[in-house]
């Protein structure tokens, strides 16, 4: 991901090398090129505008550091602004003070929710937690089975509907999962919910009903980074329909241009918390804005 953006920005900075100081024209030309690079990376227009304005203002007003030449100075400004739009600090999970922490996953079908649920549970185990996965996606015929297979691979127990567990009723399954966690002393519950191929009122309502029933500590919106600007539109719909605390970007191993990653925080006000980049259960980690910015500018 970000390959084109990285190349474009590198070219822009190259043009500044060897300059003793930056003229107004240099700053304007650089700002124009950064704007094009971000638009080509599919970053949302308001985010691009804000970003470029901030870079320009800082390039004009910043004390010229003795240690940095103008090109390095611009790289530093762009780095800082990238960190800023990516959310600044790494946003860590908030665990419940008492009883099991409940994490609800929401997102479109195909976003990678079920795959992610197992990765998250595996990661939680590595953090010393004892997670329980709850299969409340009863829409997709194979979702429960897929979660069971993935859960097994991750070495995590899966609570799935069976007679008495609320077959056909995702709200009852989710509630049952939390009860089961309390009984069996699992300290984190990860609830997988149903998605649809597109934004759909019934799906939103179901996720909202599950949310009301289990009162999650964190609602995570799972989104495929490959869908670019659509990720932002979908996020907005989920924010209105269900609400969420953080974003999980999936498929970062693909050749997405990066627009989703760079836009979603500014547009929704919610941070990217986790990044998922592959089919293996270990291809998953907290999202670190500073590392991502460095990777883009590497
Ligand atoms: P769900 O409908 O949201 O539960 O999505 P799934 O978890 O079933 O994932 C949909 C497809 O995307 C599957 O073929 C997954 O193997 C694939 N997938 C999920 N996460 C990733 C990822 O991080 N990278 C790649 N390359 N593929 C992924």
Tab-separated table of C-alpha atoms and ligand atoms in Angstrom:
chain	number	residue	atom	x	y	z
A	1	UNK	CA	0.000	0.000	0.000
A	2	UNK	CA	0.970	3.651	-0.337
A	3	UNK	CA	3.587	2.843	-2.993
A	4	UNK	CA	2.402	5.491	-5.455
A	5	UNK	CA	1.961	8.086	-2.738
A	6	UNK	CA	5.434	7.355	-1.395
A	7	UNK	CA	6.992	7.695	-4.867
A	8	UNK	CA	5.111	10.887	-5.625
A	9	UNK	CA	6.121	12.536	-2.380
A	10	UNK	CA	9.726	11.413	-2.793
A	11	UNK	CA	9.793	13.109	-6.231
A	12	UNK	CA	8.353	16.273	-4.739
A	13	UNK	CA	11.012	16.392	-2.043
A	14	UNK	CA	13.748	15.652	-4.561
A	15	UNK	CA	12.923	18.909	-6.360
A	16	UNK	CA	13.754	20.819	-3.198
A	17	UNK	CA	17.152	19.289	-2.666
A	18	UNK	CA	20.063	21.695	-2.932
A	19	UNK	CA	17.930	24.760	-2.288
A	20	UNK	CA	19.335	27.138	0.308
A	21	UNK	CA	15.976	28.512	1.316
A	22	UNK	CA	12.394	28.082	0.181
A	23	UNK	CA	10.799	30.879	-1.798
A	24	UNK	CA	7.067	31.461	-1.801
A	25	UNK	CA	7.007	29.913	-5.295
A	26	UNK	CA	8.816	26.795	-4.023
A	27	UNK	CA	6.266	26.404	-1.239
A	28	UNK	CA	3.350	26.852	-3.658
A	29	UNK	CA	4.775	24.357	-6.136
A	30	UNK	CA	5.441	21.816	-3.370
A	31	UNK	CA	1.958	22.275	-1.945
A	32	UNK	CA	0.463	21.704	-5.411
A	33	UNK	CA	2.393	18.484	-5.862
A	34	UNK	CA	1.436	17.200	-2.406
A	35	UNK	CA	-2.187	17.977	-3.245
A	36	UNK	CA	-2.009	15.940	-6.451
A	37	UNK	CA	-0.236	13.061	-4.679
A	38	UNK	CA	-2.926	12.892	-1.990
A	39	UNK	CA	-5.790	13.128	-4.488
A	40	UNK	CA	-4.242	10.350	-6.549
A	41	UNK	CA	-4.009	8.263	-3.375
A	42	UNK	CA	-7.793	8.689	-3.108
A	43	UNK	CA	-7.729	10.838	0.024
A	44	UNK	CA	-11.021	12.678	0.640
A	45	UNK	CA	-10.989	16.227	-0.776
A	46	UNK	CA	-11.680	18.126	2.494
A	47	UNK	CA	-8.852	16.174	4.144
A	48	UNK	CA	-6.491	17.046	1.266
A	49	UNK	CA	-7.371	20.722	1.511
A	50	UNK	CA	-6.815	20.838	5.246
A	51	UNK	CA	-3.555	18.915	4.953
A	52	UNK	CA	-2.102	21.129	2.234
A	53	UNK	CA	-3.135	24.325	4.018
A	54	UNK	CA	-1.422	23.133	7.208
A	55	UNK	CA	1.786	22.213	5.371
A	56	UNK	CA	1.863	25.573	3.592
A	57	UNK	CA	1.284	27.536	6.735
A	58	UNK	CA	3.987	25.716	8.648
A	59	UNK	CA	6.462	25.923	5.772
A	60	UNK	CA	5.988	29.694	5.717
A	61	UNK	CA	5.958	30.389	9.400
A	62	UNK	CA	8.246	27.837	10.957
A	63	UNK	CA	11.546	28.966	12.360
A	64	UNK	CA	14.176	27.688	9.992
A	65	UNK	CA	15.998	25.059	11.953
A	66	UNK	CA	19.765	25.228	11.628
A	67	UNK	CA	19.986	21.474	11.592
A	68	UNK	CA	17.629	20.901	8.655
A	69	UNK	CA	17.863	22.045	5.063
A	70	UNK	CA	14.631	23.176	3.350
A	71	UNK	CA	13.926	19.758	1.821
A	72	UNK	CA	14.356	18.045	5.195
A	73	UNK	CA	12.212	20.691	6.799
A	74	UNK	CA	9.331	19.978	4.382
A	75	UNK	CA	9.714	16.231	4.928
A	76	UNK	CA	9.444	16.800	8.669
A	77	UNK	CA	6.360	18.995	8.293
A	78	UNK	CA	4.664	16.443	6.001
A	79	UNK	CA	5.587	13.652	8.427
A	80	UNK	CA	4.078	15.532	11.368
A	81	UNK	CA	0.909	16.333	9.440
A	82	UNK	CA	0.565	12.704	8.305
A	83	UNK	CA	0.837	11.563	11.926
A	84	UNK	CA	-1.791	14.139	12.810
A	85	UNK	CA	-4.369	13.017	10.202
A	86	UNK	CA	-3.672	9.374	11.047
A	87	UNK	CA	-4.745	10.096	14.612
A	88	UNK	CA	-1.629	11.233	16.475
A	89	UNK	CA	-1.165	8.805	19.335
A	90	UNK	CA	-1.744	5.058	19.068
A	91	UNK	CA	-5.228	4.448	20.414
A	92	UNK	CA	-5.185	1.387	22.658
A	93	UNK	CA	-8.120	-0.800	23.667
A	94	UNK	CA	-10.005	0.243	26.752
A	95	UNK	CA	-10.712	-2.714	28.981
A	96	UNK	CA	-13.697	-2.879	31.332
A	97	UNK	CA	-12.918	-2.141	34.968
A	98	UNK	CA	-14.981	-5.110	36.110
A	99	UNK	CA	-16.452	-8.101	34.317
A	100	UNK	CA	-15.544	-9.099	30.772
A	101	UNK	CA	-14.601	-6.430	28.236
A	102	UNK	CA	-17.054	-6.651	25.337
A	103	UNK	CA	-15.838	-5.776	21.834
A	104	UNK	CA	-18.432	-5.584	19.069
A	105	UNK	CA	-17.323	-5.855	15.441
A	106	UNK	CA	-19.415	-4.192	12.737
A	107	UNK	CA	-18.884	-3.726	9.028
A	108	UNK	CA	-19.932	-4.803	5.555
A	109	UNK	CA	-19.869	-8.395	4.385
A	110	UNK	CA	-16.477	-9.133	2.881
A	111	UNK	CA	-14.742	-6.452	4.957
A	112	UNK	CA	-12.779	-9.189	6.672
A	113	UNK	CA	-14.682	-9.225	9.970
A	114	UNK	CA	-14.633	-12.953	10.590
A	115	UNK	CA	-10.947	-13.247	9.694
A	116	UNK	CA	-10.231	-10.239	11.875
A	117	UNK	CA	-12.198	-11.593	14.833
A	118	UNK	CA	-9.814	-14.538	15.090
A	119	UNK	CA	-6.755	-12.317	14.617
A	120	UNK	CA	-7.941	-9.959	17.336
A	121	UNK	CA	-8.635	-12.879	19.691
A	122	UNK	CA	-5.162	-14.278	18.995
A	123	UNK	CA	-3.615	-10.873	19.656
A	124	UNK	CA	-5.602	-10.555	22.901
A	125	UNK	CA	-4.275	-13.926	23.992
A	126	UNK	CA	-0.750	-12.671	23.377
A	127	UNK	CA	-1.570	-9.692	25.604
A	128	UNK	CA	-2.305	-12.164	28.387
A	129	UNK	CA	-6.090	-12.035	28.008
A	130	UNK	CA	-8.510	-14.917	27.855
A	131	UNK	CA	-10.828	-14.088	24.925
A	132	UNK	CA	-14.080	-15.734	23.874
A	133	UNK	CA	-15.255	-15.374	20.273
A	134	UNK	CA	-19.000	-15.112	19.731
A	135	UNK	CA	-20.498	-16.067	16.369
A	136	UNK	CA	-23.447	-13.690	16.020
A	137	UNK	CA	-23.224	-13.430	12.218
A	138	UNK	CA	-26.173	-15.620	11.331
A	139	UNK	CA	-26.752	-13.998	7.939
A	140	UNK	CA	-23.985	-15.542	5.906
A	141	UNK	CA	-24.538	-19.319	5.735
A	142	UNK	CA	-20.906	-20.204	6.390
A	143	UNK	CA	-19.973	-17.456	8.851
A	144	UNK	CA	-20.409	-19.491	12.048
A	145	UNK	CA	-18.405	-22.389	10.684
A	146	UNK	CA	-15.707	-20.026	9.372
A	147	UNK	CA	-15.366	-18.411	12.787
A	148	UNK	CA	-15.113	-21.840	14.414
A	149	UNK	CA	-12.344	-22.864	12.004
A	150	UNK	CA	-10.490	-19.546	12.434
A	151	UNK	CA	-10.973	-19.661	16.200
A	152	UNK	CA	-9.523	-23.127	16.345
A	153	UNK	CA	-6.528	-21.995	14.313
A	154	UNK	CA	-6.023	-19.127	16.773
A	155	UNK	CA	-6.485	-21.438	19.751
A	156	UNK	CA	-9.515	-19.501	20.977
A	157	UNK	CA	-12.883	-20.833	22.194
A	158	UNK	CA	-15.875	-19.951	20.011
A	159	UNK	CA	-19.386	-19.575	21.353
A	160	UNK	CA	-21.779	-20.496	18.555
A	161	UNK	CA	-25.536	-20.858	18.289
A	162	UNK	CA	-26.940	-24.283	19.006
A	163	UNK	CA	-30.289	-25.406	20.395
A	164	UNK	CA	-30.693	-23.412	23.578
A	165	UNK	CA	-28.080	-20.849	22.497
A	166	UNK	CA	-30.636	-18.885	20.479
A	167	UNK	CA	-30.488	-20.344	16.982
A	168	UNK	CA	-31.543	-17.719	14.445
A	169	UNK	CA	-31.472	-14.846	16.895
A	170	UNK	CA	-28.172	-12.949	16.809
A	171	UNK	CA	-29.119	-10.756	19.763
A	172	UNK	CA	-29.754	-13.838	21.925
A	173	UNK	CA	-26.470	-15.412	20.750
A	174	UNK	CA	-24.525	-12.245	21.596
A	175	UNK	CA	-26.157	-11.992	24.999
A	176	UNK	CA	-25.582	-15.701	25.599
A	177	UNK	CA	-21.917	-15.258	24.656
A	178	UNK	CA	-21.400	-12.579	27.291
A	179	UNK	CA	-23.139	-14.734	29.914
A	180	UNK	CA	-20.949	-17.676	28.914
A	181	UNK	CA	-17.815	-15.516	29.281
A	182	UNK	CA	-18.844	-14.537	32.798
A	183	UNK	CA	-19.515	-18.154	33.693
A	184	UNK	CA	-16.273	-19.461	32.229
A	185	UNK	CA	-14.138	-16.483	33.335
A	186	UNK	CA	-13.113	-15.250	29.895
A	187	UNK	CA	-12.106	-11.625	30.341
A	188	UNK	CA	-12.700	-10.347	26.770
A	189	UNK	CA	-15.643	-11.148	24.500
A	190	UNK	CA	-15.325	-10.474	20.753
A	191	UNK	CA	-18.726	-10.469	19.026
A	192	UNK	CA	-18.776	-11.012	15.250
A	193	UNK	CA	-21.920	-9.558	13.641
A	194	UNK	CA	-23.563	-9.904	10.249
A	195	UNK	CA	-22.737	-7.578	7.384
A	196	UNK	CA	-24.351	-7.089	4.000
A	197	UNK	CA	-22.765	-6.308	0.676
A	198	UNK	CA	-23.966	-2.725	0.929
A	199	UNK	CA	-25.247	-0.432	3.649
A	200	UNK	CA	-28.630	-1.780	4.665
A	201	UNK	CA	-31.141	-0.527	7.275
A	202	UNK	CA	-31.970	-4.000	8.587
A	203	UNK	CA	-28.286	-4.856	9.114
A	204	UNK	CA	-27.721	-1.553	10.935
A	205	UNK	CA	-30.720	-2.209	13.149
A	206	UNK	CA	-29.478	-5.698	13.991
A	207	UNK	CA	-26.026	-4.392	14.938
A	208	UNK	CA	-27.647	-1.625	17.002
A	209	UNK	CA	-29.884	-4.195	18.758
A	210	UNK	CA	-26.836	-6.334	19.593
A	211	UNK	CA	-25.047	-3.218	20.828
A	212	UNK	CA	-27.982	-2.367	23.119
A	213	UNK	CA	-28.150	-5.944	24.400
A	214	UNK	CA	-24.467	-6.419	25.236
A	215	UNK	CA	-23.411	-2.816	26.014
A	216	UNK	CA	-19.954	-3.134	24.444
A	217	UNK	CA	-16.916	-1.374	25.884
A	218	UNK	CA	-15.617	-0.889	22.343
A	219	UNK	CA	-17.443	-0.969	19.014
A	220	UNK	CA	-14.956	-1.480	16.186
A	221	UNK	CA	-15.875	-0.702	12.598
A	222	UNK	CA	-14.069	-3.128	10.294
A	223	UNK	CA	-13.378	-1.870	6.787
A	224	UNK	CA	-11.538	-3.070	3.719
A	225	UNK	CA	-8.787	-0.534	2.928
A	226	UNK	CA	-8.983	-1.553	-0.735
A	227	UNK	CA	-12.368	0.130	-1.276
A	228	UNK	CA	-10.813	3.609	-1.024
A	229	UNK	CA	-13.245	6.518	-0.695
A	230	UNK	CA	-16.156	4.106	-0.280
A	231	UNK	CA	-14.627	3.181	3.067
A	232	UNK	CA	-15.246	6.713	4.238
A	233	UNK	CA	-18.861	6.773	3.012
A	234	UNK	CA	-19.537	3.399	4.632
A	235	UNK	CA	-17.900	4.544	7.868
A	236	UNK	CA	-20.196	7.563	7.956
A	237	UNK	CA	-23.243	5.302	7.544
A	238	UNK	CA	-22.099	3.014	10.377
A	239	UNK	CA	-21.328	5.993	12.567
A	240	UNK	CA	-24.898	7.220	12.106
A	241	UNK	CA	-26.534	3.773	12.301
A	242	UNK	CA	-24.587	1.989	15.025
A	243	UNK	CA	-21.852	4.314	16.235
A	244	UNK	CA	-18.311	3.102	16.798
A	245	UNK	CA	-15.231	3.928	18.862
A	246	UNK	CA	-12.468	2.899	16.506
A	247	UNK	CA	-11.679	1.540	13.070
A	248	UNK	CA	-9.936	-1.649	11.982
A	249	UNK	CA	-8.412	-1.439	8.511
A	250	UNK	CA	-8.133	-4.784	6.764
A	251	UNK	CA	-6.320	-5.943	3.638
A	252	UNK	CA	-3.494	-3.449	4.066
A	253	UNK	CA	-1.329	-6.044	2.320
A	254	UNK	CA	-3.225	-5.290	-0.888
A	255	UNK	CA	-2.385	-2.541	-3.348
A	256	UNK	CA	-4.841	-0.019	-1.897
A	257	UNK	CA	-3.786	3.541	-2.563
A	258	UNK	CA	-4.169	4.510	1.068
A	259	UNK	CA	-7.024	6.988	0.814
A	260	UNK	CA	-9.143	5.149	3.371
A	261	UNK	CA	-6.363	5.055	5.947
A	262	UNK	CA	-5.610	8.732	5.479
A	263	UNK	CA	-9.196	10.019	5.395
A	264	UNK	CA	-11.227	8.007	7.849
A	265	UNK	CA	-10.037	9.611	11.067
A	266	UNK	CA	-10.558	13.176	9.871
A	267	UNK	CA	-13.967	12.442	8.370
A	268	UNK	CA	-15.410	10.353	11.215
A	269	UNK	CA	-13.455	11.672	14.193
A	270	UNK	CA	-12.706	8.058	15.146
A	271	UNK	CA	-9.165	6.692	15.199
A	272	UNK	CA	-7.828	3.697	13.323
A	273	UNK	CA	-6.996	1.306	16.161
A	274	UNK	CA	-5.854	-1.848	14.404
A	275	UNK	CA	-4.369	-2.808	11.070
A	276	UNK	CA	-4.833	-6.200	9.471
A	277	UNK	CA	-2.589	-7.134	6.604
A	278	UNK	CA	-2.844	-10.718	5.445
A	279	UNK	CA	-4.541	-14.069	5.754
A	280	UNK	CA	-2.446	-15.372	8.661
A	281	UNK	CA	-3.704	-14.985	12.204
A	282	UNK	CA	-0.524	-13.118	13.129
A	283	UNK	CA	-0.840	-10.504	10.324
A	284	UNK	CA	-2.349	-8.034	12.734
A	285	UNK	CA	-1.295	-5.299	15.144
A	286	UNK	CA	-2.185	-2.018	16.763
A	287	UNK	CA	-2.149	0.855	14.287
A	288	UNK	CA	0.713	3.263	14.990
A	289	UNK	CA	0.241	6.618	13.195
A	290	UNK	CA	3.924	7.565	13.502
A	291	UNK	CA	5.138	4.273	12.050
A	292	UNK	CA	2.664	4.510	9.202
A	293	UNK	CA	3.770	8.076	8.421
A	294	UNK	CA	7.411	6.982	8.426
A	295	UNK	CA	6.563	4.089	6.112
A	296	UNK	CA	4.906	6.467	3.659
A	297	UNK	CA	7.949	8.756	3.685
A	298	UNK	CA	10.540	5.992	3.754
B	1	LIG	P1	-16.555	-10.866	6.527
B	1	LIG	O1	-17.641	-11.103	5.533
B	1	LIG	O2	-16.472	-9.410	6.885
B	1	LIG	O3	-16.635	-11.737	7.731
B	1	LIG	O4	-15.168	-11.164	5.753
B	1	LIG	P2	-14.191	-12.424	5.801
B	1	LIG	O5	-13.453	-12.452	7.093
B	1	LIG	O6	-14.922	-13.629	5.400
B	1	LIG	O7	-13.139	-11.986	4.670
B	1	LIG	C1	-13.501	-11.820	3.314
B	1	LIG	C2	-12.335	-12.234	2.434
B	1	LIG	O8	-11.223	-11.371	2.616
B	1	LIG	C3	-11.823	-13.635	2.741
B	1	LIG	O9	-11.492	-14.245	1.512
B	1	LIG	C4	-10.585	-13.387	3.581
B	1	LIG	O10	-9.653	-14.420	3.463
B	1	LIG	C5	-10.047	-12.110	2.983
B	1	LIG	N1	-9.284	-11.302	3.958
B	1	LIG	C6	-9.650	-10.921	5.201
B	1	LIG	N2	-8.712	-10.153	5.790
B	1	LIG	C7	-7.692	-10.039	4.887
B	1	LIG	C8	-6.420	-9.347	4.898
B	1	LIG	O11	-6.013	-8.662	5.836
B	1	LIG	N3	-5.656	-9.461	3.758
B	1	LIG	C9	-6.085	-10.183	2.692
B	1	LIG	N4	-5.273	-10.247	1.633
B	1	LIG	N5	-7.254	-10.827	2.638
B	1	LIG	C10	-8.066	-10.763	3.726
